[in-house]
PDB file of C-alpha atoms in Angstrom:
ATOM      1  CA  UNK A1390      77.742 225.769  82.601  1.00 63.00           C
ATOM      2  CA  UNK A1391      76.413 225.006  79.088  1.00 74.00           C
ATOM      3  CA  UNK A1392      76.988 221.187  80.114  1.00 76.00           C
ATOM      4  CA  UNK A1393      74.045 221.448  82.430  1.00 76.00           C
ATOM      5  CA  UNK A1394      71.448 224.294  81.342  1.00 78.00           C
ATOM      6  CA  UNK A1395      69.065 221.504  80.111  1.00 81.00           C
ATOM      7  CA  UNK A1396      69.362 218.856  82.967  1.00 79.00           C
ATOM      8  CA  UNK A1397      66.372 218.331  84.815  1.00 75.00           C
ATOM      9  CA  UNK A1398      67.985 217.439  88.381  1.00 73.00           C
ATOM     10  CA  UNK A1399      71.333 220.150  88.317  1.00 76.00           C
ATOM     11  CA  UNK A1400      71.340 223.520  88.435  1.00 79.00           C
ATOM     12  CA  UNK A1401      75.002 225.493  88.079  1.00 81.00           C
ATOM     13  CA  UNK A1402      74.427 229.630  88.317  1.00 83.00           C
ATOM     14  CA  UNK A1403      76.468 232.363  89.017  1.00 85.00           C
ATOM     15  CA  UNK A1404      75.095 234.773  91.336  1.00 89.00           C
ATOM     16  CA  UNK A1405      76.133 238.059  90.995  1.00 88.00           C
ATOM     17  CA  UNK A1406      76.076 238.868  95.509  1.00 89.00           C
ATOM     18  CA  UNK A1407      77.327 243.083  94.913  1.00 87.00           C
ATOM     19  CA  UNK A1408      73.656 243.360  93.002  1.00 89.00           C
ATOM     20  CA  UNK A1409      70.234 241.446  92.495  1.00 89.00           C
ATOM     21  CA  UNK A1410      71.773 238.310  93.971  1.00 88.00           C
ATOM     22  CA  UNK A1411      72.568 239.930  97.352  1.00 89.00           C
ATOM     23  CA  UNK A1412      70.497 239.059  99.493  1.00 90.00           C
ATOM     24  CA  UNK A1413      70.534 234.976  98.464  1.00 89.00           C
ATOM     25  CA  UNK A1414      74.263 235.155  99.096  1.00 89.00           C
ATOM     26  CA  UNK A1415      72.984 236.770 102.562  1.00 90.00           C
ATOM     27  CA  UNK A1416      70.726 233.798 103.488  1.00 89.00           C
ATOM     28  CA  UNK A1417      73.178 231.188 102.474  1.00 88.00           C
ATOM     29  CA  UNK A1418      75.872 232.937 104.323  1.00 88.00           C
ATOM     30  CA  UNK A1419      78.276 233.628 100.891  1.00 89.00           C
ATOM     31  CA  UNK A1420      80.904 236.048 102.612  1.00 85.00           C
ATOM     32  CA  UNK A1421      83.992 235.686 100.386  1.00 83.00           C
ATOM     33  CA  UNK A1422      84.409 235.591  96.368  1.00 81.00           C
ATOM     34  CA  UNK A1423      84.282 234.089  94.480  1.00 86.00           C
ATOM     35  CA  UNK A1424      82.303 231.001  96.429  1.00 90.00           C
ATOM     36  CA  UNK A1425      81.212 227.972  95.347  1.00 91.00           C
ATOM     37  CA  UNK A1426      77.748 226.082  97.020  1.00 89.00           C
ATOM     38  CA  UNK A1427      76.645 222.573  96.586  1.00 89.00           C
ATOM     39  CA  UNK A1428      74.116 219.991  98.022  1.00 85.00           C
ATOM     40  CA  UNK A1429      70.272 220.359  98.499  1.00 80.00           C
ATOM     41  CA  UNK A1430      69.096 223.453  98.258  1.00 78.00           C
ATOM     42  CA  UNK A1431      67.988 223.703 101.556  1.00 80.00           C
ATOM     43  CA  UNK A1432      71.197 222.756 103.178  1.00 84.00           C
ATOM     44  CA  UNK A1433      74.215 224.357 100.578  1.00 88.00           C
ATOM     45  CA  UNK A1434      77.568 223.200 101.535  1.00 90.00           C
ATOM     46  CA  UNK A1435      80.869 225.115 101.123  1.00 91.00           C
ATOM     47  CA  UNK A1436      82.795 223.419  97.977  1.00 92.00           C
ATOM     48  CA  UNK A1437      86.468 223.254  98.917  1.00 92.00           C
ATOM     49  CA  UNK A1438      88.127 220.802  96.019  1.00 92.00           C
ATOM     50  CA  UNK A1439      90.027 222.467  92.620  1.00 93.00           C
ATOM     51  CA  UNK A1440      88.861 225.283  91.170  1.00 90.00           C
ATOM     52  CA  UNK A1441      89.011 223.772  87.024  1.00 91.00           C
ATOM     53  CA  UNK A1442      86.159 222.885  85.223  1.00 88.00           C
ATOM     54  CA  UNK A1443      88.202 219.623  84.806  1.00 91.00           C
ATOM     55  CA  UNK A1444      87.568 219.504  88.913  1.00 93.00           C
ATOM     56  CA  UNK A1445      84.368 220.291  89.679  1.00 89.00           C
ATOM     57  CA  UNK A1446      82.702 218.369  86.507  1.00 86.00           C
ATOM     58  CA  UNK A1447      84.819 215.319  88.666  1.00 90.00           C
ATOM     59  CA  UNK A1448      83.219 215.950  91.698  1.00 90.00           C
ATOM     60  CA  UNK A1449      79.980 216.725  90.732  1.00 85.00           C
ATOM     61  CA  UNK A1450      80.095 213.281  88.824  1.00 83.00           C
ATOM     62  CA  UNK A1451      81.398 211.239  92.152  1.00 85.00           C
ATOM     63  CA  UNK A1452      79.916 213.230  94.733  1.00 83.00           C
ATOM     64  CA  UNK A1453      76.488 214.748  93.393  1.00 83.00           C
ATOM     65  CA  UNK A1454      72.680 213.096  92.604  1.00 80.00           C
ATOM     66  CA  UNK A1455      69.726 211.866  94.064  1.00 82.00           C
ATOM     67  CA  UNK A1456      69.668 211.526  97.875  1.00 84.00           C
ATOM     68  CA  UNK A1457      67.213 210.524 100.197  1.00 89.00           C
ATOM     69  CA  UNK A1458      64.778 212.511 100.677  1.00 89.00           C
ATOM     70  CA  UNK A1459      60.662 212.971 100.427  1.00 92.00           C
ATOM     71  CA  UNK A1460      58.634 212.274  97.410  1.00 90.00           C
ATOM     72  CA  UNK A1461      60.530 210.382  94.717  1.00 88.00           C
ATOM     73  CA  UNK A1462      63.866 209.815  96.778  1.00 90.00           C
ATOM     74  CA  UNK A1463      62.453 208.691  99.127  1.00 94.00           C
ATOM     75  CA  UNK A1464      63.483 204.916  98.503  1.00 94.00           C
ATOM     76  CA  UNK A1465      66.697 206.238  98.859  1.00 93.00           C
ATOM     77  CA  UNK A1466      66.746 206.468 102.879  1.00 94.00           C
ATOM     78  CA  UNK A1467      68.014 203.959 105.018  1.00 94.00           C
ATOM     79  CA  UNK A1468      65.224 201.845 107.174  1.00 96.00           C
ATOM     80  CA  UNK A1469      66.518 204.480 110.457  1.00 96.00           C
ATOM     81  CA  UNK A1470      65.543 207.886 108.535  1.00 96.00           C
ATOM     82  CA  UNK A1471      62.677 206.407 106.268  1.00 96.00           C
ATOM     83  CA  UNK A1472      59.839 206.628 108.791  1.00 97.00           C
ATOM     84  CA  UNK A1473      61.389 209.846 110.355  1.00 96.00           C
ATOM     85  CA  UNK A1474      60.929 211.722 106.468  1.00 95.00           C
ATOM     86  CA  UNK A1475      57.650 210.542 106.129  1.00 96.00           C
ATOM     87  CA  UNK A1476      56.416 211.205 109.627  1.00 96.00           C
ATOM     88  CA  UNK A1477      57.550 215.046 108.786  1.00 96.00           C
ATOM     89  CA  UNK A1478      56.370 214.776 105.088  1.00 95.00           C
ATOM     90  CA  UNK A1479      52.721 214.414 107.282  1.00 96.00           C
ATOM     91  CA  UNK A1480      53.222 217.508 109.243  1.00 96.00           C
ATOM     92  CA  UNK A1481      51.747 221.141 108.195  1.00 97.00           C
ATOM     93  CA  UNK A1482      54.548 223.636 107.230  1.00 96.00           C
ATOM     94  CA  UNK A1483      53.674 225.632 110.865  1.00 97.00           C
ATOM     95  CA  UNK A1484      54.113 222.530 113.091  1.00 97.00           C
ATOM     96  CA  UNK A1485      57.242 221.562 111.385  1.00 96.00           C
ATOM     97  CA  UNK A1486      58.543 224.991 111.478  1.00 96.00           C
ATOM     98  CA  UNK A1487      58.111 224.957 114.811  1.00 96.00           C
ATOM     99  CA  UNK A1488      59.813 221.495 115.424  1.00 96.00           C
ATOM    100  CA  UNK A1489      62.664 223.455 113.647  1.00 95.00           C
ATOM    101  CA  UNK A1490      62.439 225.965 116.215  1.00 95.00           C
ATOM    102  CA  UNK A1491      62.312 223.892 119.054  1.00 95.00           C
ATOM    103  CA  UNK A1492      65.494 221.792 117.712  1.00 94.00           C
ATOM    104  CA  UNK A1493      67.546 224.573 117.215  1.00 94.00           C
ATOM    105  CA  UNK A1494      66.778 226.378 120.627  1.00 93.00           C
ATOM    106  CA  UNK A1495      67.439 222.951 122.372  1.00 90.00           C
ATOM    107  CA  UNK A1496      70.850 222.677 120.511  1.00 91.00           C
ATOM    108  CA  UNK A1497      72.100 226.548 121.236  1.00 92.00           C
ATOM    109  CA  UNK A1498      70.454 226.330 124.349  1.00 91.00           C
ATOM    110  CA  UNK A1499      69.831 223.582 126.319  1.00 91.00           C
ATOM    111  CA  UNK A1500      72.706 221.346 125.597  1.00 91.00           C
ATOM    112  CA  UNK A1501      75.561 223.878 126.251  1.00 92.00           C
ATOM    113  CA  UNK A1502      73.512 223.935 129.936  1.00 94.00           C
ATOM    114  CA  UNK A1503      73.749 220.198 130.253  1.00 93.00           C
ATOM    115  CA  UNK A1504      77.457 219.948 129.104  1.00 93.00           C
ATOM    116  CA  UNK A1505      78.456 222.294 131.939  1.00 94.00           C
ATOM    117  CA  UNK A1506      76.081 220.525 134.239  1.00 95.00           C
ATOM    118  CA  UNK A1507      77.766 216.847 133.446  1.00 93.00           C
ATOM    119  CA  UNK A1508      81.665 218.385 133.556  1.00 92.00           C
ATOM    120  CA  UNK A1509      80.364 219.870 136.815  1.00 92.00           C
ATOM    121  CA  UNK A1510      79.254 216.325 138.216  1.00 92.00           C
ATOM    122  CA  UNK A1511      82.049 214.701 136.868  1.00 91.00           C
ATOM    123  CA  UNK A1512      84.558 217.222 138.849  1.00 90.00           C
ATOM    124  CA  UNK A1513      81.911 216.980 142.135  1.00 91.00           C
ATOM    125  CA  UNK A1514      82.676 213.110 141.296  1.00 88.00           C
ATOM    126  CA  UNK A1515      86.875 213.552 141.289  1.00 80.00           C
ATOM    127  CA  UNK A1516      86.795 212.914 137.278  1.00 63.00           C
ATOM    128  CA  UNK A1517      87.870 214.965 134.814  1.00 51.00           C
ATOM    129  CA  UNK A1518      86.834 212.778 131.745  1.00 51.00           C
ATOM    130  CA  UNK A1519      86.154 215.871 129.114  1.00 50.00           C
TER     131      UNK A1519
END
């Protein structure tokens, strides 16, 4: 971890989940050790590659840096998410919290519904394409 304690863009820590770092390992959903996170901070991914130092100083060299995002990455967006990043970068923290909301209770909710709803119509129809 020495390799990184000065960068200004990575962070590597070891979270101790059994103690103070419990409840971190809670909200990013840490249920086996010893884990390994990665990605924005926001949105941690599961690491699944080697274990070695030799293997994760490869893949954080191939795999890890800037990505597009607001502020200073945002240059690094395609022309499809650019305006969609700074259209939220506009928004208050409550209205986009509540965008949040309304995405996630339209994916757990709604389109389950209309899945059924369209393999219904497709059987009413004599096709069974799912």
């Amino acid at each position: 971890m020495d390799d990184f304690k000065d960068s200004p863009t990575a962070l590597v820590a070891d979270v101790d989940c059994t103690t103070e770092g419990k409840e971190l390992c809670e909200k990013n959903e840490v249920r086996g050790y010893p884990t390994i996170k990665w990605g924005d901070v926001g949105d941690l991914k599961d690491y699944q590659g080697g274990r070695s130092y030799d293997d994760l100083k490869k893949f954080a060299e191939e795999n890890l840096g800037p990505t597009c995002g607001p502020g200073e990455n945002l240059e690094l967006c395609d022309a499809e998410t650019k305006p969609k990043m700074e259209a939220y970068a506009k928004m208050s923290a409550g209205k986009l919290e509540g965008k949040i909301r309304n995405t996630i209770k339209n994916y757990e909710v709604e389109l389950p519904l209309m899945k059924k709803v369209l393999a219904w119509q497709k059987k009413q129809d004599g096709k069974s394409e799912l």
